[in-house]
mmCIF file of C-alpha atoms in Angstrom:
data_model
loop_
_atom_site.group_PDB
_atom_site.id
_atom_site.type_symbol
_atom_site.label_atom_id
_atom_site.label_comp_id
_atom_site.label_asym_id
_atom_site.label_seq_id
_atom_site.Cartn_x
_atom_site.Cartn_y
_atom_site.Cartn_z
ATOM 1 C CA ALA A 1 134.906 148.986 127.320
ATOM 2 C CA GLY A 2 135.032 145.770 129.349
ATOM 3 C CA GLU A 3 133.327 143.986 126.527
ATOM 4 C CA ALA A 4 135.799 145.168 124.207
ATOM 5 C CA LEU A 5 138.533 143.883 126.313
ATOM 6 C CA GLY A 6 136.882 140.663 126.506
ATOM 7 C CA ALA A 7 135.784 140.758 130.201
ATOM 8 C CA ASP A 8 132.796 138.524 129.454
ATOM 9 C CA ASP A 9 132.993 135.116 127.948
ATOM 10 C CA TYR A 10 130.490 135.968 125.147
ATOM 11 C CA VAL A 11 131.676 135.868 121.638
ATOM 12 C CA SER A 12 128.683 137.883 120.326
ATOM 13 C CA ILE A 13 126.873 140.655 122.041
ATOM 14 C CA ALA A 14 124.284 143.025 120.717
ATOM 15 C CA TYR A 15 122.986 146.455 121.584
ATOM 16 C CA ARG A 16 119.621 147.584 120.388
ATOM 17 C CA ASN A 17 118.036 150.813 121.651
ATOM 18 C CA ARG A 18 120.564 150.660 124.543
ATOM 19 C CA GLN A 19 119.359 147.212 125.501
ATOM 20 C CA ARG A 20 122.177 144.573 125.820
ATOM 21 C CA TYR A 21 121.417 141.090 124.344
ATOM 22 C CA LEU A 22 123.404 137.893 124.541
ATOM 23 C CA PRO A 23 123.149 134.621 122.838
ATOM 24 C CA GLU A 24 121.066 132.248 124.736
ATOM 25 C CA ILE A 25 119.952 128.758 123.829
ATOM 26 C CA THR A 26 116.447 128.230 125.558
ATOM 27 C CA PRO A 27 115.440 124.469 125.586
ATOM 28 C CA LYS A 28 111.885 123.916 124.090
ATOM 29 C CA PRO A 29 109.509 121.240 125.186
ATOM 30 C CA LEU A 30 109.093 118.228 122.826
ATOM 31 C CA LEU A 31 105.914 118.173 121.036
ATOM 32 C CA PRO A 32 103.361 115.747 122.469
ATOM 33 C CA VAL A 33 103.114 112.426 120.684
ATOM 34 C CA THR A 34 99.777 112.059 119.001
ATOM 35 C CA GLY A 35 98.370 108.712 117.604
ATOM 36 C CA SER A 36 99.852 105.402 118.203
ATOM 37 C CA ARG A 37 103.486 104.448 117.484
ATOM 38 C CA GLN A 38 104.141 102.022 114.788
ATOM 39 C CA THR A 39 107.132 99.772 114.288
ATOM 40 C CA LEU A 40 108.572 100.454 110.812
ATOM 41 C CA SER A 41 109.685 97.664 108.564
ATOM 42 C CA ILE A 42 111.361 97.456 105.429
ATOM 43 C CA ASP A 43 109.088 95.645 102.950
ATOM 44 C CA THR A 44 110.402 93.668 99.958
ATOM 45 C CA GLY A 45 109.509 95.314 96.754
ATOM 46 C CA ALA A 46 108.384 98.530 98.347
ATOM 47 C CA THR A 47 109.589 101.936 97.164
ATOM 48 C CA TYR A 48 112.046 104.022 99.416
ATOM 49 C CA LEU A 49 113.426 107.520 98.552
ATOM 50 C CA VAL A 50 116.906 108.246 100.032
ATOM 51 C CA THR A 51 117.981 111.983 99.685
ATOM 52 C CA ALA A 52 121.584 112.618 99.804
ATOM 53 C CA GLY A 53 121.858 109.071 98.942
ATOM 54 C CA THR A 54 125.356 109.118 97.540
ATOM 55 C CA SER A 55 126.791 110.435 100.821
ATOM 56 C CA ALA A 56 128.907 107.911 102.910
ATOM 57 C CA VAL A 57 125.674 107.493 105.351
ATOM 58 C CA GLY A 58 123.384 107.360 102.314
ATOM 59 C CA LEU A 59 125.212 104.581 100.572
ATOM 60 C CA GLU A 60 125.506 102.640 103.835
ATOM 61 C CA LEU A 61 121.658 102.915 104.376
ATOM 62 C CA CYS A 62 120.877 101.941 100.719
ATOM 63 C CA LYS A 63 123.226 98.855 101.110
ATOM 64 C CA HIS A 64 121.096 97.751 103.943
ATOM 65 C CA LEU A 65 117.792 98.659 102.161
ATOM 66 C CA ALA A 66 119.025 96.648 99.132
ATOM 67 C CA GLN A 67 119.373 93.591 100.976
ATOM 68 C CA HIS A 68 115.420 93.521 101.424
ATOM 69 C CA LYS A 69 115.224 93.663 97.465
ATOM 70 C CA VAL A 70 113.231 97.098 97.553
ATOM 71 C CA ARG A 71 112.939 99.763 94.833
ATOM 72 C CA LEU A 72 115.530 102.439 95.888
ATOM 73 C CA VAL A 73 115.136 105.856 94.465
ATOM 74 C CA ILE A 74 118.193 107.752 95.286
ATOM 75 C CA THR A 75 118.591 111.683 95.016
ATOM 76 C CA ASP A 76 121.809 113.891 95.404
ATOM 77 C CA THR A 77 123.103 116.718 93.725
ATOM 78 C CA PRO A 78 126.054 115.168 91.519
ATOM 79 C CA VAL A 79 125.090 114.385 88.006
ATOM 80 C CA LEU A 80 126.251 110.933 87.451
ATOM 81 C CA PRO A 81 126.805 109.132 84.153
ATOM 82 C CA VAL A 82 123.696 107.677 82.571
ATOM 83 C CA LYS A 83 122.938 104.255 83.935
ATOM 84 C CA ASP A 84 123.651 102.524 80.552
ATOM 85 C CA SER A 85 127.317 103.649 80.927
ATOM 86 C CA TRP A 86 127.828 102.506 84.613
ATOM 87 C CA GLU A 87 129.806 99.302 83.542
ATOM 88 C CA GLU A 88 132.188 101.287 81.549
ATOM 89 C CA VAL A 89 132.752 103.575 84.672
ATOM 90 C CA LEU A 90 133.591 100.464 86.657
ATOM 91 C CA ASP A 91 136.434 99.750 84.095
ATOM 92 C CA ASN A 92 138.149 103.005 85.331
ATOM 93 C CA VAL A 93 138.942 102.856 89.148
ATOM 94 C CA HIS A 94 140.081 106.542 88.680
ATOM 95 C CA HIS A 95 136.694 107.851 87.465
ATOM 96 C CA PRO A 96 135.372 110.334 89.813
ATOM 97 C CA PHE A 97 132.061 108.557 90.471
ATOM 98 C CA TYR A 98 133.671 105.015 90.499
ATOM 99 C CA HIS A 99 132.882 104.182 94.114
ATOM 100 C CA ILE A 100 129.333 105.648 93.921
ATOM 101 C CA ILE A 101 128.486 103.682 90.621
ATOM 102 C CA LYS A 102 130.150 100.676 92.280
ATOM 103 C CA SER A 103 127.817 100.919 95.072
ATOM 104 C CA LEU A 104 124.718 101.519 92.970
ATOM 105 C CA VAL A 105 125.540 98.522 90.879
ATOM 106 C CA SER A 106 126.240 96.124 93.934
ATOM 107 C CA PHE A 107 122.592 97.355 95.219
ATOM 108 C CA GLU A 108 121.114 95.943 92.060
ATOM 109 C CA ARG A 109 123.149 92.761 92.324
ATOM 110 C CA ASP A 110 121.692 92.464 95.713
ATOM 111 C CA GLY A 111 118.199 92.468 94.201
ATOM 112 C CA ALA A 112 117.176 95.953 94.531
ATOM 113 C CA GLU A 113 115.823 98.067 91.586
ATOM 114 C CA VAL A 114 117.741 101.313 91.652
ATOM 115 C CA GLN A 115 116.964 104.625 90.148
ATOM 116 C CA TYR A 116 119.212 107.786 90.645
ATOM 117 C CA TYR A 117 118.120 111.344 90.042
ATOM 118 C CA ALA A 118 120.319 114.221 90.261
ATOM 119 C CA THR A 119 118.072 116.702 92.184
ATOM 120 C CA ASP A 120 118.507 119.946 94.096
ATOM 121 C CA LEU A 121 115.649 119.680 96.821
ATOM 122 C CA ALA A 122 115.835 123.441 96.997
ATOM 123 C CA LYS A 123 114.395 123.823 93.581
ATOM 124 C CA GLU A 124 110.683 122.820 94.015
ATOM 125 C CA ASN A 125 110.304 121.900 90.411
ATOM 126 C CA ASP A 126 113.137 119.583 90.462
ATOM 127 C CA LEU A 127 111.718 117.594 93.538
ATOM 128 C CA ALA A 128 108.176 117.719 92.144
ATOM 129 C CA ASN A 129 109.359 116.130 88.747
ATOM 130 C CA VAL A 130 111.098 113.313 90.732
ATOM 131 C CA LEU A 131 108.100 112.659 92.953
ATOM 132 C CA ALA A 132 105.896 112.618 89.757
ATOM 133 C CA ILE A 133 108.190 110.141 87.965
ATOM 134 C CA ILE A 134 108.114 107.932 91.266
ATOM 135 C CA ALA A 135 104.329 108.035 91.312
ATOM 136 C CA GLU A 136 104.101 107.070 87.661
ATOM 137 C CA GLN A 137 106.552 104.242 87.896
ATOM 138 C CA TYR A 138 105.969 102.838 91.352
ATOM 139 C CA GLY A 139 102.960 104.445 92.953
ATOM 140 C CA ALA A 140 103.325 105.478 96.388
ATOM 141 C CA ILE A 141 106.505 105.991 98.379
ATOM 142 C CA THR A 142 106.519 103.668 101.326
ATOM 143 C CA GLY A 143 109.389 105.557 103.313
ATOM 144 C CA ILE A 144 111.472 108.535 102.866
ATOM 145 C CA PHE A 145 114.963 108.698 104.358
ATOM 146 C CA HIS A 146 115.972 112.369 104.311
ATOM 147 C CA LEU A 147 119.764 112.655 104.788
ATOM 148 C CA GLU A 148 120.645 116.064 103.823
ATOM 149 C CA ALA A 149 122.988 117.775 106.243
ATOM 150 C CA PHE A 150 124.747 121.117 106.600
ATOM 151 C CA THR A 151 128.223 120.739 105.153
ATOM 152 C CA GLY A 152 130.859 123.102 104.074
ATOM 153 C CA ASN A 153 129.725 122.685 100.451
ATOM 154 C CA LYS A 154 125.790 123.286 100.937
ATOM 155 C CA ASP A 155 124.160 126.480 101.641
ATOM 156 C CA PRO A 156 122.239 126.332 104.786
ATOM 157 C CA LEU A 157 119.294 128.316 103.365
ATOM 158 C CA SER A 158 119.065 126.050 100.408
ATOM 159 C CA LEU A 159 119.025 122.869 102.805
ATOM 160 C CA LEU A 160 116.287 124.392 104.739
ATOM 161 C CA GLN A 161 114.365 125.224 101.412
ATOM 162 C CA GLY A 162 115.063 121.624 100.353
ATOM 163 C CA THR A 163 113.639 120.031 103.296
ATOM 164 C CA ASP A 164 110.618 122.304 103.279
ATOM 165 C CA ASN A 165 110.018 121.508 99.918
ATOM 166 C CA LEU A 166 110.333 117.627 100.624
ATOM 167 C CA LEU A 167 108.014 117.947 103.642
ATOM 168 C CA GLU A 168 105.286 119.873 101.558
ATOM 169 C CA LEU A 169 105.569 117.898 98.274
ATOM 170 C CA ALA A 170 105.704 114.443 99.804
ATOM 171 C CA ALA A 171 102.776 115.283 102.364
ATOM 172 C CA ASN A 172 100.270 113.400 100.277
ATOM 173 C CA GLN A 173 102.373 110.039 100.541
ATOM 174 C CA ASN A 174 100.851 107.478 102.906
ATOM 175 C CA GLY A 175 104.127 106.291 104.013
ATOM 176 C CA TRP A 176 106.580 107.661 106.571
ATOM 177 C CA MET A 177 109.572 109.785 106.558
ATOM 178 C CA ILE A 178 112.791 109.663 108.914
ATOM 179 C CA GLY A 179 114.878 112.848 108.799
ATOM 180 C CA PHE A 180 118.433 112.654 109.616
ATOM 181 C CA THR A 181 119.052 116.361 108.688
ATOM 182 C CA SER A 182 120.651 119.030 110.792
ATOM 183 C CA TYR A 183 117.438 120.874 109.839
ATOM 184 C CA HIS A 184 115.214 118.578 112.265
ATOM 185 C CA THR A 185 117.443 119.762 115.055
ATOM 186 C CA ILE A 186 115.878 123.275 114.435
ATOM 187 C CA ILE A 187 112.234 122.284 113.737
ATOM 188 C CA GLY A 188 112.095 119.171 115.877
ATOM 189 C CA ALA A 189 109.413 116.669 115.505
ATOM 190 C CA GLU A 190 108.354 113.456 117.043
ATOM 191 C CA GLY A 191 109.440 110.556 114.889
ATOM 192 C CA LYS A 192 112.500 112.400 113.316
ATOM 193 C CA ALA A 193 115.957 111.646 114.256
ATOM 194 C CA SER A 194 119.133 114.075 114.206
#
C-alpha cells in the first residue's frame, strides 16, 4: 500500500513471482583499448559519409569538412529536390528545404563535392545501395560521422537498427567511424563519442 501512496521515490516498481524489482543503473567498465591510437585528420579529396547530415549539427560538421575540399556523402531521411533544381530552390526563401539546400550549395562553393541521398538507415537495402554507389564512384570511405540521435520524430528501435546496419555494412571499410549517436551511450565503444 505504501508504494501505491508514493512512499518510495521510485517511479517504476515491478513484481515478478513475489520478488520486488527497482530500476537501477549499474556502471559498466569501459572496454580495454586495443591497438595504437591514431590521430585522425581530414584529408583533401577524401570521402566522408555524414549520416543525419541535414540536422543542425550535421550541417555544421559538413561546413567544416567542406573547407578541406573533400567528397561529402550526406544521408538523411528527407527527400530533397533533385540537385539540378537546387538553384531554383534558392530563389524561394520560403521553400521548406531552402536552408538545407543553401548549405549544400555553399559546401560546393567551398570546394567540396557533395552528394545527398535520402536514406533510411534502418532499411538495410537502402544503406547497402548507398554504400555500393559510394564504392563505385569514390572507392573506400575515409571516415564516417554517424550523427543519428533519438528525437521525438524518430522511432528508437529504427535508430538502433540503422546504427547496427551501418556498423555491419561499413565494417569492410578501411577508414574510421565516429558515432555521435544516443545508441553509443548504450553499446559504448572506445573511439566513439556521445
